[in-house]
């Protein structure tokens, strides 16, 4: 998995993840390479590298596990032991992301470098080159995006991984770091409560669902993630659903949150955060 998505695998990767000796890690990698010579090839110096021909045959589901590992440092094995007789796992289709892009992207984040990559978006569906300074991979709902500085926009932006195109190229050291991303480094409190149109018994059900204190649920997040969090909570910052049973939760401090909502075409500028492309 590591060799596929980051382009190489080292003894140190296995030592850190599984708390084994370097000798054991070397033996494990060597044994795998001998069994699958078409997948791993040993470079003259440095770590084992994945052969390019296998990149297009690898299972797509492993990307989710790699990105989780990259973001948290913890490896989550596929849920092969899930007992279908006891429950059902709701599966959704995964968006395709090219391994070559991920390998360069994660290298740029680790080394704090900028990169050049192709990108398409709903506002501009034609392929165009971007110079991007990535600093963090973010999982929001059903997709992953990367946060960083975009030279085209002259600001920090979110790029959707599945919309990256072509081969990415690692460039020089970035001068736009995570520490310079004001929206990313701003903390915002979102305060939720049961919809006041519910009766007292219904409000208690909602309060218990979220283990509220004094009838409120407070969540602190980054300003750059406010809009994503509201979507995950299925709460609209402005308009209410027709019925309280459909709404369930309301946002108690919309004025505090409004500056960090995405701009949306036709609705004017709601805040200082731009809708992901």
Coordinates of C-alpha atoms in Angstrom, one line a residue:
X1 CA 0.0 0.0 0.0
X2 CA 2.7 2.5 1.0
X3 CA 4.8 1.6 -2.1
X4 CA 1.8 2.2 -4.3
X5 CA 0.6 5.5 -3.1
X6 CA 3.8 7.2 -1.9
X7 CA 5.9 5.7 -4.6
X8 CA 8.3 3.8 -2.3
X9 CA 8.5 1.8 0.9
X10 CA 11.3 1.9 3.5
X11 CA 12.4 -0.3 6.3
X12 CA 11.6 2.6 8.6
X13 CA 7.9 2.6 7.5
X14 CA 7.4 -0.9 8.7
X15 CA 9.5 -0.4 11.9
X16 CA 7.4 2.7 12.9
X17 CA 4.1 1.1 12.1
X18 CA 4.5 -2.4 13.5
X19 CA 7.2 -1.9 16.1
X20 CA 9.5 -4.5 14.5
X21 CA 13.3 -4.5 14.1
X22 CA 14.9 -3.0 11.0
X23 CA 16.3 -6.5 10.2
X24 CA 12.7 -7.9 10.3
X25 CA 11.4 -5.1 8.2
X26 CA 14.1 -5.6 5.6
X27 CA 13.4 -9.4 5.5
X28 CA 9.6 -8.7 5.1
X29 CA 10.1 -6.3 2.2
X30 CA 12.7 -8.6 0.5
X31 CA 10.4 -11.6 0.8
X32 CA 7.5 -9.6 -0.7
X33 CA 9.7 -8.4 -3.5
X34 CA 10.8 -12.0 -4.3
X35 CA 7.2 -13.2 -4.4
X36 CA 6.0 -10.2 -6.5
X37 CA 9.0 -8.9 -8.6
X38 CA 6.6 -7.2 -11.0
X39 CA 5.3 -5.0 -8.2
X40 CA 8.4 -3.9 -6.3
X41 CA 11.8 -3.2 -7.8
X42 CA 15.0 -2.3 -5.8
X43 CA 16.6 0.9 -6.8
X44 CA 20.4 1.2 -6.8
X45 CA 20.2 3.4 -3.7
X46 CA 17.3 4.2 -1.4
X47 CA 14.0 2.4 -0.7
X48 CA 12.2 -0.2 -2.8
X49 CA 10.2 1.5 -5.5
X50 CA 6.9 0.3 -7.1
X51 CA 7.2 -0.5 -10.8
X52 CA 5.1 1.9 -12.9
X53 CA 3.2 -0.9 -14.7
X54 CA 1.6 -2.1 -11.5
X55 CA 0.2 1.3 -10.6
X56 CA -2.7 0.9 -12.9
X57 CA -3.7 -2.5 -11.6
X58 CA -3.8 -1.8 -7.9
X59 CA -7.1 -1.9 -6.0
X60 CA -8.6 1.6 -5.6
X61 CA -9.9 0.9 -2.1
X62 CA -6.4 1.0 -0.7
X63 CA -6.2 4.8 -1.2
X64 CA -8.6 5.3 1.7
X65 CA -6.4 3.3 4.0
X66 CA -3.2 5.1 2.8
X67 CA -4.7 8.6 3.3
X68 CA -5.9 7.6 6.7
X69 CA -2.4 6.4 7.6
X70 CA -0.8 9.6 6.1
X71 CA -3.2 11.8 8.1
X72 CA -3.2 10.0 11.4
X73 CA -0.1 7.7 11.4
X74 CA -2.3 4.7 12.1
X75 CA -2.9 1.9 9.7
X76 CA -6.5 0.6 9.4
X77 CA -6.8 -2.8 7.9
X78 CA -9.7 -3.4 5.4
X79 CA -12.9 -4.6 7.1
X80 CA -12.6 -8.1 5.8
X81 CA -13.7 -9.5 9.2
X82 CA -17.0 -7.6 9.1
X83 CA -19.7 -10.1 9.9
X84 CA -22.5 -9.6 7.3
X85 CA -24.8 -11.8 9.4
X86 CA -24.7 -9.3 12.2
X87 CA -25.0 -6.1 10.3
X88 CA -24.8 -4.4 6.9
X89 CA -22.1 -2.0 5.8
X90 CA -23.4 0.8 3.5
X91 CA -20.8 1.1 0.8
X92 CA -20.5 4.2 -1.5
X93 CA -18.4 4.4 -4.7
X94 CA -15.0 5.9 -4.2
X95 CA -13.7 8.7 -6.4
X96 CA -10.7 7.8 -8.6
X97 CA -7.4 9.4 -7.7
X98 CA -4.2 8.7 -9.7
X99 CA -1.4 7.1 -7.6
X100 CA 1.2 9.3 -9.4
X101 CA -0.5 12.4 -8.1
X102 CA -0.8 11.1 -4.5
X103 CA 2.9 10.2 -4.4
X104 CA 4.1 13.7 -5.5
X105 CA 1.4 15.4 -3.4
X106 CA 2.4 13.6 -0.1
X107 CA 6.1 14.2 -0.8
X108 CA 5.4 17.9 -1.3
X109 CA 3.5 18.1 2.1
X110 CA 6.3 16.2 3.9
X111 CA 9.1 18.3 2.4
X112 CA 7.1 21.6 2.4
X113 CA 7.6 22.1 -1.3
X114 CA 5.3 23.4 -4.0
X115 CA 4.3 21.4 -7.0
X116 CA 2.8 21.7 -10.5
X117 CA -0.2 19.6 -11.4
X118 CA -3.1 19.5 -13.8
X119 CA -6.6 20.3 -12.5
X120 CA -10.2 20.5 -13.6
X121 CA -13.1 22.0 -11.8
X122 CA -16.8 22.6 -12.2
X123 CA -16.1 26.3 -12.9
X124 CA -13.4 25.4 -15.3
X125 CA -13.8 21.9 -16.6
X126 CA -10.9 22.3 -19.1
X127 CA -7.5 20.9 -18.0
X128 CA -5.2 23.6 -16.7
X129 CA -1.9 23.7 -14.9
X130 CA -1.7 24.8 -11.3
X131 CA 1.2 25.7 -9.0
X132 CA 0.1 24.6 -5.6
X133 CA 1.7 24.7 -2.1
X134 CA -0.1 21.8 -0.3
X135 CA 0.0 21.6 3.5
X136 CA -2.8 19.2 4.7
X137 CA -5.0 16.4 3.4
X138 CA -8.5 16.7 4.6
X139 CA -11.4 14.1 4.7
X140 CA -14.8 15.6 4.4
X141 CA -17.8 13.3 4.1
X142 CA -17.4 11.2 1.0
X143 CA -14.3 12.8 -0.5
X144 CA -10.7 13.9 0.2
X145 CA -9.2 17.3 -0.7
X146 CA -5.9 19.0 -0.1
X147 CA -5.5 22.4 1.5
X148 CA -2.8 24.7 0.4
X149 CA -1.8 27.9 -1.4
X150 CA -2.8 28.3 -5.0
X151 CA -0.6 30.7 -7.1
X152 CA -3.4 31.1 -9.7
X153 CA -5.9 32.3 -7.0
X154 CA -3.2 34.0 -4.9
X155 CA -4.8 32.6 -1.8
X156 CA -5.3 29.4 0.2
X157 CA -7.7 26.9 -1.5
X158 CA -9.1 23.4 -1.3
X159 CA -8.5 21.2 -4.3
X160 CA -10.5 17.9 -4.7
X161 CA -8.0 15.0 -5.2
X162 CA -10.2 13.2 -7.8
X163 CA -10.0 16.4 -10.0
X164 CA -6.2 16.4 -10.2
X165 CA -5.0 15.3 -13.7
X166 CA -1.9 14.2 -15.4
X167 CA 1.5 13.8 -13.7
X168 CA 2.4 16.1 -10.9
X169 CA 5.9 17.6 -10.6
X170 CA 7.7 18.4 -7.4
X171 CA 9.2 21.9 -7.4
X172 CA 11.2 24.0 -5.0
X173 CA 10.6 24.9 -1.3
X174 CA 7.3 26.6 -0.6
X175 CA 7.2 30.1 0.9
X176 CA 3.5 29.7 1.8
X177 CA 3.2 27.4 4.8
X178 CA 0.4 26.1 7.0
X179 CA 1.3 28.7 9.6
X180 CA 0.5 31.4 7.1
X181 CA -3.0 30.1 6.4
X182 CA -5.1 32.3 8.6
X183 CA -8.4 30.6 7.9
X184 CA -6.9 27.2 8.7
X185 CA -5.4 28.4 12.0
X186 CA -8.6 30.2 13.2
X187 CA -10.7 28.2 15.6
X188 CA -14.5 28.6 15.5
X189 CA -17.1 27.4 18.0
X190 CA -20.3 26.0 16.6
X191 CA -23.2 25.8 19.1
X192 CA -26.0 23.4 18.3
X193 CA -29.3 22.8 20.0
X194 CA -32.6 20.9 19.3
X195 CA -35.0 22.7 17.0
X196 CA -37.2 24.8 19.3
X197 CA -40.3 23.8 17.3
X198 CA -39.9 20.3 18.8
X199 CA -41.8 19.5 22.0
X200 CA -39.9 18.9 25.3
X201 CA -39.9 15.1 24.9
X202 CA -38.5 15.3 21.3
X203 CA -35.8 17.8 22.4
X204 CA -34.7 15.3 25.1
X205 CA -34.3 12.6 22.4
X206 CA -32.0 14.9 20.4
X207 CA -30.1 16.0 23.4
X208 CA -29.5 12.4 24.4
X209 CA -28.4 11.5 20.9
X210 CA -25.5 14.0 21.1
X211 CA -24.9 13.9 24.8
X212 CA -25.6 17.6 25.1
X213 CA -24.8 19.6 28.2
X214 CA -27.5 22.1 29.3
X215 CA -29.3 21.4 26.0
X216 CA -26.4 22.5 23.8
X217 CA -23.7 20.8 21.8
X218 CA -20.5 22.8 21.3
X219 CA -18.0 21.8 18.6
X220 CA -14.7 23.6 18.0
X221 CA -13.2 23.3 14.5
X222 CA -11.0 25.2 12.0
X223 CA -12.6 28.1 10.1
X224 CA -11.7 26.4 6.9
X225 CA -13.8 23.3 7.9
X226 CA -16.9 25.1 9.2
X227 CA -19.0 24.6 6.0
X228 CA -18.0 21.0 5.8
X229 CA -18.9 20.4 9.4
X230 CA -22.4 21.9 8.9
X231 CA -23.0 19.6 6.0
X232 CA -21.9 16.6 8.1
X233 CA -24.3 17.6 10.8
X234 CA -27.0 18.2 8.2
X235 CA -27.6 21.7 9.6
X236 CA -28.3 24.7 7.4
X237 CA -26.8 27.9 8.7
X238 CA -29.7 30.1 7.3
X239 CA -32.8 28.3 6.1
X240 CA -34.8 25.8 8.2
X241 CA -36.4 22.7 7.0
X242 CA -40.2 22.7 6.8
X243 CA -40.7 20.4 9.8
X244 CA -38.7 20.3 13.0
X245 CA -38.5 16.5 12.7
X246 CA -36.6 17.0 9.5
X247 CA -34.4 19.9 10.9
X248 CA -33.7 18.3 14.4
X249 CA -30.7 20.6 15.1
X250 CA -30.3 24.3 14.7
X251 CA -27.2 26.5 14.9
X252 CA -27.4 28.9 17.9
X253 CA -24.6 31.3 16.8
X254 CA -25.0 31.8 13.0
X255 CA -23.5 35.3 13.3
X256 CA -20.2 33.9 14.6
X257 CA -20.2 31.2 11.8
X258 CA -21.3 33.3 8.9
X259 CA -17.9 34.9 8.1
X260 CA -16.5 31.4 7.5
X261 CA -19.2 30.0 5.1
X262 CA -18.3 29.4 1.5
X263 CA -18.9 31.9 -1.2
X264 CA -21.6 30.6 -3.5
X265 CA -22.5 31.9 -6.9
X266 CA -25.7 34.0 -7.0
X267 CA -25.7 34.5 -3.2
X268 CA -23.0 37.1 -2.9
X269 CA -20.0 37.0 -0.6
X270 CA -21.0 35.2 2.6
X271 CA -17.5 35.1 4.1
X272 CA -13.8 34.8 3.7
X273 CA -13.7 31.2 2.6
X274 CA -14.0 30.0 -1.0
X275 CA -16.0 27.1 -2.2
X276 CA -13.7 24.2 -3.1
X277 CA -13.2 23.9 -6.9

